[in-house]
mmCIF file of C-alpha atoms in Angstrom:
data_model
loop_
_atom_site.group_PDB
_atom_site.id
_atom_site.type_symbol
_atom_site.label_atom_id
_atom_site.label_comp_id
_atom_site.label_asym_id
_atom_site.label_seq_id
_atom_site.Cartn_x
_atom_site.Cartn_y
_atom_site.Cartn_z
ATOM 1 C CA UNK X 1 0.000 0.000 0.000
ATOM 2 C CA UNK X 2 2.320 2.697 -1.264
ATOM 3 C CA UNK X 3 1.350 6.350 -1.074
ATOM 4 C CA UNK X 4 2.768 8.565 -3.787
ATOM 5 C CA UNK X 5 2.947 12.286 -4.344
ATOM 6 C CA UNK X 6 4.828 14.539 -6.711
ATOM 7 C CA UNK X 7 8.135 14.026 -4.880
ATOM 8 C CA UNK X 8 7.636 10.966 -2.719
ATOM 9 C CA UNK X 9 6.621 7.330 -2.668
ATOM 10 C CA UNK X 10 6.376 5.401 0.542
ATOM 11 C CA UNK X 11 4.408 3.575 3.132
ATOM 12 C CA UNK X 12 3.737 4.598 6.713
ATOM 13 C CA UNK X 13 1.586 1.864 8.251
ATOM 14 C CA UNK X 14 1.676 1.223 11.987
ATOM 15 C CA UNK X 15 0.081 -1.017 14.582
ATOM 16 C CA UNK X 16 -0.832 1.282 17.480
ATOM 17 C CA UNK X 17 -2.067 0.458 20.952
ATOM 18 C CA UNK X 18 -3.024 2.679 23.878
ATOM 19 C CA UNK X 19 -5.274 2.508 26.909
ATOM 20 C CA UNK X 20 -7.398 4.654 29.211
ATOM 21 C CA UNK X 21 -5.665 6.115 32.230
ATOM 22 C CA UNK X 22 -5.288 3.566 35.051
ATOM 23 C CA UNK X 23 -6.373 0.949 32.478
ATOM 24 C CA UNK X 24 -9.995 1.284 33.573
ATOM 25 C CA UNK X 25 -12.416 -0.840 31.537
ATOM 26 C CA UNK X 26 -14.184 2.163 30.006
ATOM 27 C CA UNK X 27 -15.433 0.275 26.942
ATOM 28 C CA UNK X 28 -17.022 -2.723 28.628
ATOM 29 C CA UNK X 29 -20.477 -1.471 27.619
ATOM 30 C CA UNK X 30 -21.285 -1.899 23.936
ATOM 31 C CA UNK X 31 -22.581 1.696 23.605
ATOM 32 C CA UNK X 32 -19.274 3.100 24.925
ATOM 33 C CA UNK X 33 -17.288 0.807 22.634
ATOM 34 C CA UNK X 34 -19.314 1.933 19.589
ATOM 35 C CA UNK X 35 -18.980 5.580 20.630
ATOM 36 C CA UNK X 36 -15.198 5.239 20.845
ATOM 37 C CA UNK X 37 -15.022 3.507 17.432
ATOM 38 C CA UNK X 38 -17.161 6.229 15.862
ATOM 39 C CA UNK X 39 -15.095 9.040 17.380
ATOM 40 C CA UNK X 40 -11.746 7.495 16.418
ATOM 41 C CA UNK X 41 -12.924 7.048 12.819
ATOM 42 C CA UNK X 42 -14.146 10.670 12.670
ATOM 43 C CA UNK X 43 -10.896 12.012 14.139
ATOM 44 C CA UNK X 44 -8.794 9.909 11.776
ATOM 45 C CA UNK X 45 -10.742 11.028 8.714
ATOM 46 C CA UNK X 46 -10.487 14.679 9.750
ATOM 47 C CA UNK X 47 -6.686 14.397 9.932
ATOM 48 C CA UNK X 48 -6.152 12.190 6.846
ATOM 49 C CA UNK X 49 -5.211 9.150 8.927
ATOM 50 C CA UNK X 50 -6.560 5.947 7.389
ATOM 51 C CA UNK X 51 -7.741 3.340 9.869
ATOM 52 C CA UNK X 52 -7.156 -0.016 8.205
ATOM 53 C CA UNK X 53 -8.210 -2.054 11.235
ATOM 54 C CA UNK X 54 -9.656 -1.036 14.611
ATOM 55 C CA UNK X 55 -10.431 -3.035 17.732
ATOM 56 C CA UNK X 56 -11.777 -1.345 20.851
ATOM 57 C CA UNK X 57 -11.243 -3.659 23.815
ATOM 58 C CA UNK X 58 -12.703 -3.019 27.284
ATOM 59 C CA UNK X 59 -9.428 -1.507 28.556
ATOM 60 C CA UNK X 60 -7.345 -0.676 25.464
ATOM 61 C CA UNK X 61 -7.382 0.172 21.757
ATOM 62 C CA UNK X 62 -5.662 -1.584 18.843
ATOM 63 C CA UNK X 63 -5.466 0.204 15.501
ATOM 64 C CA UNK X 64 -3.654 -0.416 12.248
ATOM 65 C CA UNK X 65 -3.283 2.970 10.583
ATOM 66 C CA UNK X 66 -1.705 4.543 7.541
ATOM 67 C CA UNK X 67 -0.501 8.091 8.158
ATOM 68 C CA UNK X 68 0.300 10.813 5.612
ATOM 69 C CA UNK X 69 3.990 11.095 4.672
ATOM 70 C CA UNK X 70 4.168 14.593 6.174
ATOM 71 C CA UNK X 71 2.899 13.434 9.585
ATOM 72 C CA UNK X 72 5.115 12.042 12.322
ATOM 73 C CA UNK X 73 4.034 9.032 14.335
ATOM 74 C CA UNK X 74 3.977 11.122 17.529
ATOM 75 C CA UNK X 75 1.707 13.671 15.809
ATOM 76 C CA UNK X 76 -0.667 10.872 14.756
ATOM 77 C CA UNK X 77 -0.843 9.657 18.369
ATOM 78 C CA UNK X 78 -1.366 13.215 19.618
ATOM 79 C CA UNK X 79 -4.254 13.764 17.207
ATOM 80 C CA UNK X 80 -5.929 10.399 17.797
ATOM 81 C CA UNK X 81 -5.627 10.468 21.581
ATOM 82 C CA UNK X 82 -6.181 14.199 22.125
ATOM 83 C CA UNK X 83 -9.155 14.747 19.840
ATOM 84 C CA UNK X 84 -10.830 11.469 20.823
ATOM 85 C CA UNK X 85 -10.458 12.336 24.513
ATOM 86 C CA UNK X 86 -12.096 15.715 23.933
ATOM 87 C CA UNK X 87 -14.965 14.144 21.976
ATOM 88 C CA UNK X 88 -15.480 11.291 24.458
ATOM 89 C CA UNK X 89 -15.882 13.746 27.352
ATOM 90 C CA UNK X 90 -18.165 15.941 25.250
ATOM 91 C CA UNK X 91 -20.470 13.119 24.120
ATOM 92 C CA UNK X 92 -20.422 11.054 27.322
ATOM 93 C CA UNK X 93 -20.258 13.468 30.293
ATOM 94 C CA UNK X 94 -20.300 10.563 32.783
ATOM 95 C CA UNK X 95 -16.694 9.812 31.797
ATOM 96 C CA UNK X 96 -15.756 12.999 33.703
ATOM 97 C CA UNK X 97 -16.797 11.258 36.925
ATOM 98 C CA UNK X 98 -13.982 8.737 36.389
ATOM 99 C CA UNK X 99 -11.500 11.311 35.054
ATOM 100 C CA UNK X 100 -12.281 14.666 36.728
ATOM 101 C CA UNK X 101 -8.943 16.199 35.654
ATOM 102 C CA UNK X 102 -9.808 15.631 31.999
ATOM 103 C CA UNK X 103 -7.064 13.149 31.072
ATOM 104 C CA UNK X 104 -8.800 10.158 29.486
ATOM 105 C CA UNK X 105 -5.866 8.288 27.915
ATOM 106 C CA UNK X 106 -2.713 7.131 29.682
ATOM 107 C CA UNK X 107 0.596 8.614 28.568
ATOM 108 C CA UNK X 108 1.834 5.192 27.461
ATOM 109 C CA UNK X 109 1.580 3.748 23.980
ATOM 110 C CA UNK X 110 2.777 0.881 21.799
ATOM 111 C CA UNK X 111 3.672 1.163 18.130
ATOM 112 C CA UNK X 112 5.282 -0.987 15.486
ATOM 113 C CA UNK X 113 5.712 -0.370 11.793
ATOM 114 C CA UNK X 114 3.900 -2.778 9.508
ATOM 115 C CA UNK X 115 4.837 -3.541 5.938
ATOM 116 C CA UNK X 116 4.405 -6.045 3.156
ATOM 117 C CA UNK X 117 8.130 -6.799 3.243
ATOM 118 C CA UNK X 118 9.844 -8.401 6.211
ATOM 119 C CA UNK X 119 13.127 -7.289 7.788
ATOM 120 C CA UNK X 120 15.307 -9.956 6.162
ATOM 121 C CA UNK X 121 14.025 -9.127 2.667
ATOM 122 C CA UNK X 122 14.717 -5.429 3.246
ATOM 123 C CA UNK X 123 18.222 -6.080 4.611
ATOM 124 C CA UNK X 124 18.987 -8.307 1.629
ATOM 125 C CA UNK X 125 17.732 -5.612 -0.765
ATOM 126 C CA UNK X 126 19.935 -2.957 0.876
ATOM 127 C CA UNK X 127 22.987 -5.249 0.871
ATOM 128 C CA UNK X 128 22.540 -5.990 -2.852
ATOM 129 C CA UNK X 129 22.182 -2.349 -3.981
ATOM 130 C CA UNK X 130 25.492 -2.207 -5.807
ATOM 131 C CA UNK X 131 24.655 -5.391 -7.706
ATOM 132 C CA UNK X 132 21.126 -4.152 -8.515
ATOM 133 C CA UNK X 133 22.354 -0.783 -9.791
ATOM 134 C CA UNK X 134 25.115 -2.388 -11.879
ATOM 135 C CA UNK X 135 22.510 -4.623 -13.506
ATOM 136 C CA UNK X 136 20.326 -1.594 -14.316
ATOM 137 C CA UNK X 137 23.277 0.353 -15.759
ATOM 138 C CA UNK X 138 24.287 -2.539 -17.990
ATOM 139 C CA UNK X 139 20.835 -2.413 -19.615
ATOM 140 C CA UNK X 140 21.585 1.009 -21.132
#
């Protein structure tokens, strides 16, 4: 799933995971789970983050996302966690009873890049660059 622009081609796909502060089971109820899914999808769309897969568990979130090439991973987390927190408090005021200081998500997070090519294939490709380029030059 390569993204291309006038001066770039690349892929920025990540598996992200984060949880509510104190790992409270805030999404045990189906209505809260659906609300969180809806909000995360809205926030992602607003910021050009593509959610490829999303799983809202009772006490944490898993998401596979593709981010724009101009966006850092930390910015993607900031947008997803910050805007969703704001919207969750706005749409479900009872969440403020659990988090009176207004911090819904914990500071922690997990991330890992995801690609169609594994590490060994990439390392082999990089190691063989001279050979690959020589082969291309000999075609001219």
